[in-house]
Short mmCIF file of C-alpha atoms and ligand atoms in Angstrom, two decimals:
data_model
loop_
_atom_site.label_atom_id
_atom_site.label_comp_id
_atom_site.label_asym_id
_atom_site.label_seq_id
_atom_site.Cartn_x
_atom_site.Cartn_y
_atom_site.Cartn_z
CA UNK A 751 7.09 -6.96 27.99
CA UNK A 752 6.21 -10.41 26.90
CA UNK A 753 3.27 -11.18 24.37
CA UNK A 754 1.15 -12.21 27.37
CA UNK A 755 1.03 -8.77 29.27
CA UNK A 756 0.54 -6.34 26.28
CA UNK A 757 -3.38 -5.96 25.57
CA UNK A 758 -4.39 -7.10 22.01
CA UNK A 759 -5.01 -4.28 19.03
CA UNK A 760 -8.28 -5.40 16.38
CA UNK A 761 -7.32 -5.21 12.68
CA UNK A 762 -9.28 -5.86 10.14
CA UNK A 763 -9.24 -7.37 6.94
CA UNK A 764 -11.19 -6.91 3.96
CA UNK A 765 -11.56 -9.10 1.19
CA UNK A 766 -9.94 -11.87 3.60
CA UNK A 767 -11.18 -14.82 1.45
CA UNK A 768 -9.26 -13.46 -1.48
CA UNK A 769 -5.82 -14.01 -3.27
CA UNK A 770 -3.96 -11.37 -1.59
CA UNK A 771 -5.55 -11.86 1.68
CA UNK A 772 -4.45 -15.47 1.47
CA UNK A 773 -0.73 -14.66 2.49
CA UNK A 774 -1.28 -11.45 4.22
CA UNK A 775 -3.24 -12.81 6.88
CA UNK A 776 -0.46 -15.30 8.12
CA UNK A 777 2.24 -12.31 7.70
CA UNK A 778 0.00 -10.15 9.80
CA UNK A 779 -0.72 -13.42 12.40
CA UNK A 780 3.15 -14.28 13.01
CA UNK A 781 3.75 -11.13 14.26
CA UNK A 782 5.69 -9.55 11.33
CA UNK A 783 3.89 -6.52 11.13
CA UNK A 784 3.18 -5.07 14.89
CA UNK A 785 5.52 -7.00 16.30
CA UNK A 786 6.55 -10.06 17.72
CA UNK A 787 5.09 -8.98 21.36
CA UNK A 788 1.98 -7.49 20.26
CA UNK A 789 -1.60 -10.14 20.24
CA UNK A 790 -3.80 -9.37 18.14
CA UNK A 791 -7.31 -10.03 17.43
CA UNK A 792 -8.12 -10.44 13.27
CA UNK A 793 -11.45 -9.22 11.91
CA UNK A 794 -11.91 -10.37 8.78
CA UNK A 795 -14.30 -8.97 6.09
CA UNK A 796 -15.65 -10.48 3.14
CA UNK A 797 -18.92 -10.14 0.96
CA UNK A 798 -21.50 -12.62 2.05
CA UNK A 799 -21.47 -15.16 -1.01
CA UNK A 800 -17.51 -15.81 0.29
CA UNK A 801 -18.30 -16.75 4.10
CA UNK A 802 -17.55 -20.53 3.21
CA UNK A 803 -14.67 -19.89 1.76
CA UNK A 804 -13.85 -17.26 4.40
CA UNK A 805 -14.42 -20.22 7.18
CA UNK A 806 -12.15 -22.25 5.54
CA UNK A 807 -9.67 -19.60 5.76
CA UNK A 808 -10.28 -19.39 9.36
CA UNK A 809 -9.45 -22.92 9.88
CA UNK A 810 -6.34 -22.87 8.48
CA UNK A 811 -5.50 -19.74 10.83
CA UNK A 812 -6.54 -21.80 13.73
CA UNK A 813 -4.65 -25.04 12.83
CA UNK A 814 -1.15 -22.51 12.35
CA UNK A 815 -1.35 -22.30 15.81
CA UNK A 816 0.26 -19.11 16.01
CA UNK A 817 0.81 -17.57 19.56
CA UNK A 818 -0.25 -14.37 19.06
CA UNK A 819 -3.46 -14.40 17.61
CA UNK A 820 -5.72 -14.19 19.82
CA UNK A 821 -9.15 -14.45 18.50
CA UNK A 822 -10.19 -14.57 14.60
CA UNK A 823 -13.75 -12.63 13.85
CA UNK A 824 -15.16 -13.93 10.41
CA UNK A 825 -17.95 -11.45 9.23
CA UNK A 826 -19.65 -9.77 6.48
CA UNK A 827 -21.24 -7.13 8.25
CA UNK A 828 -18.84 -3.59 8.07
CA UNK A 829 -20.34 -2.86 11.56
CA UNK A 830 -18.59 -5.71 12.82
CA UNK A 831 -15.59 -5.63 10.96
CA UNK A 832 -14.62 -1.93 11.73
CA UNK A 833 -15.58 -2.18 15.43
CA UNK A 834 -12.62 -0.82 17.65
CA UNK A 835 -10.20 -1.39 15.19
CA UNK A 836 -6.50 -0.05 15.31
CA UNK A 837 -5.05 -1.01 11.61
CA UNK A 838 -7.42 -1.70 8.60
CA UNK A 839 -6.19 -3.30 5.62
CA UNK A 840 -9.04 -2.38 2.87
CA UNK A 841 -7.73 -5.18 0.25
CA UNK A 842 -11.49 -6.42 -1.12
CA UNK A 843 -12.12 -5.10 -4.23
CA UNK A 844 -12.12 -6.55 -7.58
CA UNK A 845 -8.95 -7.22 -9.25
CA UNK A 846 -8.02 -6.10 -13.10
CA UNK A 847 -7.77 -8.38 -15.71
CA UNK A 848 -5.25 -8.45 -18.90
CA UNK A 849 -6.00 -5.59 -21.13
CA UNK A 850 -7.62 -3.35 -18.16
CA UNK A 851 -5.64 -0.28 -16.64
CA UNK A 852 -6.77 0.04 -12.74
CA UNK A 853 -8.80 2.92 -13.52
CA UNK A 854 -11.16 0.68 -15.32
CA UNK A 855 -12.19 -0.45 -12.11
CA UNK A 856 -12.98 2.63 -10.56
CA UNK A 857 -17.12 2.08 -11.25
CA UNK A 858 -16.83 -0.95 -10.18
CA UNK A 859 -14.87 -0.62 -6.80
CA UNK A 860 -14.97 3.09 -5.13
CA UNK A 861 -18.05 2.61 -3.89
CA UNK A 862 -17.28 -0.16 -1.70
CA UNK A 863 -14.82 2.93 -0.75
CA UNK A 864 -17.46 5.37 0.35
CA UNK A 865 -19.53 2.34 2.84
CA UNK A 866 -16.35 1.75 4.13
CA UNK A 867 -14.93 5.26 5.06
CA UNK A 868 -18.46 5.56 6.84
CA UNK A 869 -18.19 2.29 8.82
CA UNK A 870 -14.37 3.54 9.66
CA UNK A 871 -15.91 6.79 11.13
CA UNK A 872 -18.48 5.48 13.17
CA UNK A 873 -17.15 2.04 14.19
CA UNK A 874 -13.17 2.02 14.27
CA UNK A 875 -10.90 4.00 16.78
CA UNK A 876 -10.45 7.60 15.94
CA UNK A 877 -6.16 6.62 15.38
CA UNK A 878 -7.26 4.24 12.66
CA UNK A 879 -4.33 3.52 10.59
CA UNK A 880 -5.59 2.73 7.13
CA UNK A 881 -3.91 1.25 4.13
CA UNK A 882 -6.18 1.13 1.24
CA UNK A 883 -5.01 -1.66 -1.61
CA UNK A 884 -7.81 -2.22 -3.61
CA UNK A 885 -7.87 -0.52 -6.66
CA UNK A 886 -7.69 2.29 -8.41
CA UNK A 887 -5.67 2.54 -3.98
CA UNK A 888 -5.06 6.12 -4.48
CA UNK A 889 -8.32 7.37 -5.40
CA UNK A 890 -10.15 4.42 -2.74
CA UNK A 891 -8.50 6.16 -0.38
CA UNK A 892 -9.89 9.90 -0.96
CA UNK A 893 -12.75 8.58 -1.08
CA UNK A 894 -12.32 6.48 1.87
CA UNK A 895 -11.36 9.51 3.92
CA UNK A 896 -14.27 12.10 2.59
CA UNK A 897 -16.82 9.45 3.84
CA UNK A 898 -14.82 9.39 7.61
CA UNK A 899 -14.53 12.94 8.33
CA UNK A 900 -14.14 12.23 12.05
CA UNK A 901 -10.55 10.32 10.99
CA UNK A 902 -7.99 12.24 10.05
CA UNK A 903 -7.16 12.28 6.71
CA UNK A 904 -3.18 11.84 7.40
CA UNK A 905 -4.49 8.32 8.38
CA UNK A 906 -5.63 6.99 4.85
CA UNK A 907 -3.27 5.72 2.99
CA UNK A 908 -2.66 4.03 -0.33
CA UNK A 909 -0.39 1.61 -1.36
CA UNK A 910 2.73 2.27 -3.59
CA UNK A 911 5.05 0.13 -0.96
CA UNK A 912 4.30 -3.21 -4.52
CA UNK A 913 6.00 -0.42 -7.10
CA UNK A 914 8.62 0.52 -4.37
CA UNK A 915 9.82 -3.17 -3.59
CA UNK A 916 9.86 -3.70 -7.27
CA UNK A 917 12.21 -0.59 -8.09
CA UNK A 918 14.38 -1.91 -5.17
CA UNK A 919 14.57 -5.33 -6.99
CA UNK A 920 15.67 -3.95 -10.31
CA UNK A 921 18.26 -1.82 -8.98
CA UNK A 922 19.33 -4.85 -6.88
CA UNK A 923 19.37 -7.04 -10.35
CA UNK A 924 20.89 -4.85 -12.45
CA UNK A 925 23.36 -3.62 -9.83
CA UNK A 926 24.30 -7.36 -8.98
CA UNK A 927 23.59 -7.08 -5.37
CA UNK A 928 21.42 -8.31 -2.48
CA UNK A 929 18.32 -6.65 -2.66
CA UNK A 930 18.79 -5.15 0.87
CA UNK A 931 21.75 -3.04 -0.39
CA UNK A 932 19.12 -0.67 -2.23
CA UNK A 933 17.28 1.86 -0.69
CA UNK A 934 15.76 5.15 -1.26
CA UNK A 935 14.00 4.27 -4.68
CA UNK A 936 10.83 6.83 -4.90
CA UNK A 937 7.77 6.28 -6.37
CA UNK A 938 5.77 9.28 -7.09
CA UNK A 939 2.30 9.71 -7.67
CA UNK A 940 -0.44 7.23 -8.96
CA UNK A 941 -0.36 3.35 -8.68
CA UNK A 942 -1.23 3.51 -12.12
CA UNK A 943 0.97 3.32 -15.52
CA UNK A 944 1.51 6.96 -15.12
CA UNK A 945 3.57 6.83 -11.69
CA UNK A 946 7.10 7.77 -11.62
CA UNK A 947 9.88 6.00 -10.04
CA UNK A 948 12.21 7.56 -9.96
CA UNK A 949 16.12 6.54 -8.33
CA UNK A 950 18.01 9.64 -9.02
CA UNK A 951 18.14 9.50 -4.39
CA UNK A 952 18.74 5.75 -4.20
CA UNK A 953 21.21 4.48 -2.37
CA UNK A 954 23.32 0.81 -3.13
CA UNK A 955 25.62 -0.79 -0.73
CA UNK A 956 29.03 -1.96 -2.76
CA UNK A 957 31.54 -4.15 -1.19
CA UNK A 958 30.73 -2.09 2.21
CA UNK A 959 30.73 1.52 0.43
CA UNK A 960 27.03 3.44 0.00
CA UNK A 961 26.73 4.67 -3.71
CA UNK A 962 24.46 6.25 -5.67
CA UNK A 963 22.05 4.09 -8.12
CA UNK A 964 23.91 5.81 -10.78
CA UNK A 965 27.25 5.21 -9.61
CA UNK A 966 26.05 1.56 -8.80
CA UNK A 967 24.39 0.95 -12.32
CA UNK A 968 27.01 3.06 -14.64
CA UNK A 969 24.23 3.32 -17.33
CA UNK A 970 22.21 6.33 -17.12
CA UNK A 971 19.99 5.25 -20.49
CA UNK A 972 18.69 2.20 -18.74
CA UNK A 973 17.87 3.90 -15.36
CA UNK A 974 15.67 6.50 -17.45
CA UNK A 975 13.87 4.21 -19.69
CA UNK A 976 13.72 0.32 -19.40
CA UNK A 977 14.13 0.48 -15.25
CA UNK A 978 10.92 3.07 -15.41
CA UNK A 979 8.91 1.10 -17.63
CA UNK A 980 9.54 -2.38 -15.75
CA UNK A 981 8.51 -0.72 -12.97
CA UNK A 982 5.66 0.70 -14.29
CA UNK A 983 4.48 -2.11 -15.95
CA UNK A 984 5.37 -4.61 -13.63
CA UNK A 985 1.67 -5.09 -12.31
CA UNK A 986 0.12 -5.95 -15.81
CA UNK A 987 3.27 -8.55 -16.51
CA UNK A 988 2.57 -10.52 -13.57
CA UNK A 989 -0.92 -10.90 -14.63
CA UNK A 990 -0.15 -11.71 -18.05
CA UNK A 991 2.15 -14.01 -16.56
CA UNK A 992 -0.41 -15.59 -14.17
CA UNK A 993 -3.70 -14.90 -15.49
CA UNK A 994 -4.61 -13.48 -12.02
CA UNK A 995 -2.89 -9.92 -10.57
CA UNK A 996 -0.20 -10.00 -7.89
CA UNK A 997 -0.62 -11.36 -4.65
CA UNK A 998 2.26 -13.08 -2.78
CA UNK A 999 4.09 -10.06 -3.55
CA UNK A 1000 0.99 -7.33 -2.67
CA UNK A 1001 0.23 -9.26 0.85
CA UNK A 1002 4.09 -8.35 1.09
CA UNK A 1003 3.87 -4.66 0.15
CA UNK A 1004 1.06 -4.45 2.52
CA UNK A 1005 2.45 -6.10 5.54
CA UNK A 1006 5.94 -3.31 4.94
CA UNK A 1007 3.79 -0.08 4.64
CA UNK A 1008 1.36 -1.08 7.84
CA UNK A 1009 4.66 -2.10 9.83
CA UNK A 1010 6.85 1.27 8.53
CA UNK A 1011 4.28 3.08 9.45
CA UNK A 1012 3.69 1.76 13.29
CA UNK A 1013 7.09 1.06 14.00
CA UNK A 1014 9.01 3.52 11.62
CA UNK A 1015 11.57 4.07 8.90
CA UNK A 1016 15.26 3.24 9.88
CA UNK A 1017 17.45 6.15 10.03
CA UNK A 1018 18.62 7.80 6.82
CA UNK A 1019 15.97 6.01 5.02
CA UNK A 1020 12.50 6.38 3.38
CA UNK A 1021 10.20 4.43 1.46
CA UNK A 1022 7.23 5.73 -0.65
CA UNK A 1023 3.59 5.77 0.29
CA UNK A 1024 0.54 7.01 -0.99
CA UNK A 1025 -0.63 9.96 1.18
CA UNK A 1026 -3.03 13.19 0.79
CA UNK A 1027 -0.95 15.52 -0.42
CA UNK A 1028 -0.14 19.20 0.79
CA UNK A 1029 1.22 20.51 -2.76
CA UNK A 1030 4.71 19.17 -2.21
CA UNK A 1031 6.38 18.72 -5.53
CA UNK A 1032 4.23 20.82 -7.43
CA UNK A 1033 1.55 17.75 -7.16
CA UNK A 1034 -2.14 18.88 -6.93
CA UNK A 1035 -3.47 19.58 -2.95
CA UNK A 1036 -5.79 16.66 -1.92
CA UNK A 1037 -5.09 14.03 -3.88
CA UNK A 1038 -3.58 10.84 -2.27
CA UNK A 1039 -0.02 11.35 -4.24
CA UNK A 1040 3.09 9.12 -3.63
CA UNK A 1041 5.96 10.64 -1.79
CA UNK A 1042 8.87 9.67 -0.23
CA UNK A 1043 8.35 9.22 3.56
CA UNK A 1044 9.86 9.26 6.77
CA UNK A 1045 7.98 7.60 9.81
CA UNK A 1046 8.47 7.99 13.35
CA UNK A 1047 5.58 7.78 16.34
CA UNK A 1048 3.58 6.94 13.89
CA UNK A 1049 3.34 9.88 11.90
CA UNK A 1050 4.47 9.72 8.64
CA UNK A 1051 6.19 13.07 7.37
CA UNK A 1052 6.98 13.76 3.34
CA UNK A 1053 10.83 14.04 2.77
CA UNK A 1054 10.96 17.42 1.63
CA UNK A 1055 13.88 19.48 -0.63
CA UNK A 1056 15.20 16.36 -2.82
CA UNK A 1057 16.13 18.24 -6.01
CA UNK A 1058 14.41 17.00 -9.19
CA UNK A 1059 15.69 15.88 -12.54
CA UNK A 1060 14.34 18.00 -15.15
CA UNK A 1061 13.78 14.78 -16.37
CA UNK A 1062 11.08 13.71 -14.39
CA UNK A 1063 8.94 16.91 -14.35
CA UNK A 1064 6.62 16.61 -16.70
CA UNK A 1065 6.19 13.27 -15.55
CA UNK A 1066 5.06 14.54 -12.12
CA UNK A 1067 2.72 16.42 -13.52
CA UNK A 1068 1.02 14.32 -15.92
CA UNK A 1069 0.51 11.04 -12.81
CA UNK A 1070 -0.91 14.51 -10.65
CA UNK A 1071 -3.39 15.13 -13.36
CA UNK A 1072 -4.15 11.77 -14.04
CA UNK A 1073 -5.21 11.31 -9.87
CA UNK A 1074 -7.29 14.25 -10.13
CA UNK A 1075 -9.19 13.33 -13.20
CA UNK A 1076 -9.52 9.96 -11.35
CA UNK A 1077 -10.87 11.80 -8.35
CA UNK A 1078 -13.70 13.67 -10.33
CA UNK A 1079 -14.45 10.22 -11.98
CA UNK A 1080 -14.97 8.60 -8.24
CA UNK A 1081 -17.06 11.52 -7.32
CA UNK A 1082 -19.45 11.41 -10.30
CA UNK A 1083 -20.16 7.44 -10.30
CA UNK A 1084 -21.06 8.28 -6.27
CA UNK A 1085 -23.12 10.98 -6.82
CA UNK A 1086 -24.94 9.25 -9.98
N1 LIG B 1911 -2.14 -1.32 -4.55
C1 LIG B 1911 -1.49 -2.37 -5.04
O1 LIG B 1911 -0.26 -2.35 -5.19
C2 LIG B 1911 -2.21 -3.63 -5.42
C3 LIG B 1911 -3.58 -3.67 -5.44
N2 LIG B 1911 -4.24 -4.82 -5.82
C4 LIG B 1911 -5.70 -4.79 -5.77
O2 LIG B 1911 -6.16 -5.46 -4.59
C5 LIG B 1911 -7.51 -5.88 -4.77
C6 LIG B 1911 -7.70 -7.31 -4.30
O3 LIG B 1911 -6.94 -8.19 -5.08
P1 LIG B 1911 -7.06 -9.78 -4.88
O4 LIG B 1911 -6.98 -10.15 -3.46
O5 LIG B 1911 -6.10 -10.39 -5.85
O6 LIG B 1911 -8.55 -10.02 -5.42
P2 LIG B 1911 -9.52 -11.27 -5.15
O7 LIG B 1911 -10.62 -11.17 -6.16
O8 LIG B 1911 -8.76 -12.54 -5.06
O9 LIG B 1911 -10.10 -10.95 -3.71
C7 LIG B 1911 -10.89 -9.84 -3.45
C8 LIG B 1911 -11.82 -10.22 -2.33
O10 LIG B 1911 -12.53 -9.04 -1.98
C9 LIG B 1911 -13.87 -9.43 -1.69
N3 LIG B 1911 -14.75 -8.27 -1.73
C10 LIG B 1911 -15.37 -7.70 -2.79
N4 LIG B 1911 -16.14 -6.69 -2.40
C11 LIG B 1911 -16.00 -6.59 -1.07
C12 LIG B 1911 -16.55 -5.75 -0.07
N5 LIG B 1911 -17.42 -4.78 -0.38
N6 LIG B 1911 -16.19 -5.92 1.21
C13 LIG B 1911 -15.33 -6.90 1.55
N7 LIG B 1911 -14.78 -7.75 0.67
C14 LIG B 1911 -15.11 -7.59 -0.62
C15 LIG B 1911 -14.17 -10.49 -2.74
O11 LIG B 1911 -15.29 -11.27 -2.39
C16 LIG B 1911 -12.86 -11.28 -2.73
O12 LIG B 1911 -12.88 -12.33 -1.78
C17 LIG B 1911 -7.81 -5.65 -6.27
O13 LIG B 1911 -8.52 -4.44 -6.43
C18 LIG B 1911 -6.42 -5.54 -6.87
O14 LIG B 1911 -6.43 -4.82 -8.09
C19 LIG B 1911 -3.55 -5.94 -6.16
C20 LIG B 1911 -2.19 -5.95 -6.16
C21 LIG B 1911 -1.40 -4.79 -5.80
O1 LIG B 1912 -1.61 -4.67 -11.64
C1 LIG B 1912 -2.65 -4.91 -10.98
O2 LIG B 1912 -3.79 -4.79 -11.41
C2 LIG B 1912 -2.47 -5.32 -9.56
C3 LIG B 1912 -1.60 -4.30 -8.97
O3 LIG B 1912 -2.01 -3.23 -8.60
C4 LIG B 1912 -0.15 -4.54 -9.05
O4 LIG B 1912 0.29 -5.68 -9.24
O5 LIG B 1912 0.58 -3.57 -8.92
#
């Protein structure tokens, strides 16, 4: 079916006039994300001291010329934004700065969490796919879903996709190969400091063969100490780095997770994501934890009976804790 029979989906936006919006909105616009048939129509949400910078932004859209977008809807009314809307990308929040961990900005950011779960529930479609990125993403996105209870909660989502990519890029480094010969890196738990990747179940493509990461690497000592920390850390280098938090490479994250997730995870592979957790692991119930996934229709399903390094254990449990002191946090500065 060409792009001119299939009807449009809405997706929104939010915090469109921002860094990470800046490149995610042309990703989303060309078509790499629902696919190269599939129109679209971008809302775009921003707080109301932004709309001129947010009409610039909309200019730019408009003078890309891209076929596929259909219409652009500028706003900074949640009402409008969330009305009818298919895929939501909740990126407007405020970003850390060097010296903060992301759970610094938990006062300052879930509550833009809890008005937007309630414009989700009474504005978007009930299938809502939604990717929270702001942060502290994992605990947004509880309390995104609390405030929607007519969504279900399988469709809020946090980002981990950023810590992924750069686990796959280490491996890829240190294993002196293309970066699409490494797969099956996990992430688990918080997008925090505390998160655990973890590539004990990666896979690296050799001269045609499909190794292990350990196999691939030959040094044990690195893949349980400076690959974890790089990866960990990676988020507060960049910013050091740039005096401003990662955004060429978040848009990126972004655009993978929202397009794994409507058009699915190849075969024999899975990439992590941030999703409410059923106990898997030993990680607490009801936390937004990051797993290894599997996606087809849509539905994304937690890769279940991966054996786990002693190793990592006590690492699982201390990110698990760490999301559900964040949660009790989020609740108190709502309830305050
Ligand atoms: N999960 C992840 O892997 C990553 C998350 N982030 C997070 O993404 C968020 C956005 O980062 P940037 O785009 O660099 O920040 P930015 O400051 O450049 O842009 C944020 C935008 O959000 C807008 N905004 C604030 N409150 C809003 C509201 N209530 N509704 C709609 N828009 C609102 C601001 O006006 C601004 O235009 C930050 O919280 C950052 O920490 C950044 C990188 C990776
Ligand atoms: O580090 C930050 O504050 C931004 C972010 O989440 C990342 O780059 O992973």
């Amino acid at each position: 079916m060409s792009h001119l029979e299939k009807q449009p989906i809405r997706v929104v936006v939010t915090g469109a006039a921002g860094q990470i919006a800046y490149s995610l909105l042309y990703i989303i616009a060309k078509g790499d994300v629902f696919g190269r048939d599939q129109p679209l129509i971008l809302h775009l949400l921003d707080i109301p001291p932004m709309m001129e910078v947010l009409e610039g932004v909309v200019m730019e859209m408009a003078d890309c010329a891209l076929p596929l977008l259909h219409e652009v809807v500028p706003t900074a009314d949640p009402v409008v934004a969330f009305h009818d809307v298919s895929a939501a990308f909740l990126v407007g929040a405020m970003p850390r700065k060097q010296g903060m961990e992301r759970k610094d900005l938990l006062s300052a950011n879930v509550k833009i969490f809890k008005v937007q779960g309630e414009a989700l529930d009474k504005h978007a479609r009930k299938d809502v796919k939604v990717l929270v990125v702001g942060n502290p993403a994992n605990t947004n996105a509880i309390v995104c879903s609390k405030y929607a209870p007519s969504i279900p909660p399988e469709n809020f989502t946090a980002m981990t996709r950023l810590d992924h990519n750069r686990a796959r890029a280490q491996i890829a480094a240190r294993a002196n190969v293309p970066v699409a010969c490494v797969s099956n890196v996990i992430i688990w738990g918080n997008h925090s400091s505390t998160q655990v990747p973890d590539a004990s179940h990666a896979k690296v493509k050799i001269n045609g063969n499909v190794v292990s990461a350990s196999e691939a690497i030959k040094d044990e000592a690195w893949l349980k100490k400076q690959f974890i920390e790089t990866v960990q850390k990676r988020g507060a280098a960049v910013i050091q780095a740039r005096k401003m938090s990662s955004a060429m490479s978040a848009a990126t994250a972004a655009a993978d997770h929202m397009r794994s997730w409507f058009l699915g995870t190849d075969p024999d592979e899975f990439v992590s994501m941030g999703v409410v957790s059923d106990g898997s692991y030993g990680s607490p119930k009801g936390v937004v934890f990051s797993f290894p996934v599997t996606i087809s229709n849509g539905k994304w399903k937690i890769v279940q009976d991966l054996k786990i390094d002693e190793f990592y254990l006590d690492m699982l449990t201390a990110t698990g804790k760490e999301l559900e002191e964040e949660r009790a946090e989020a609740m108190a500065v709502i309830e305050a």
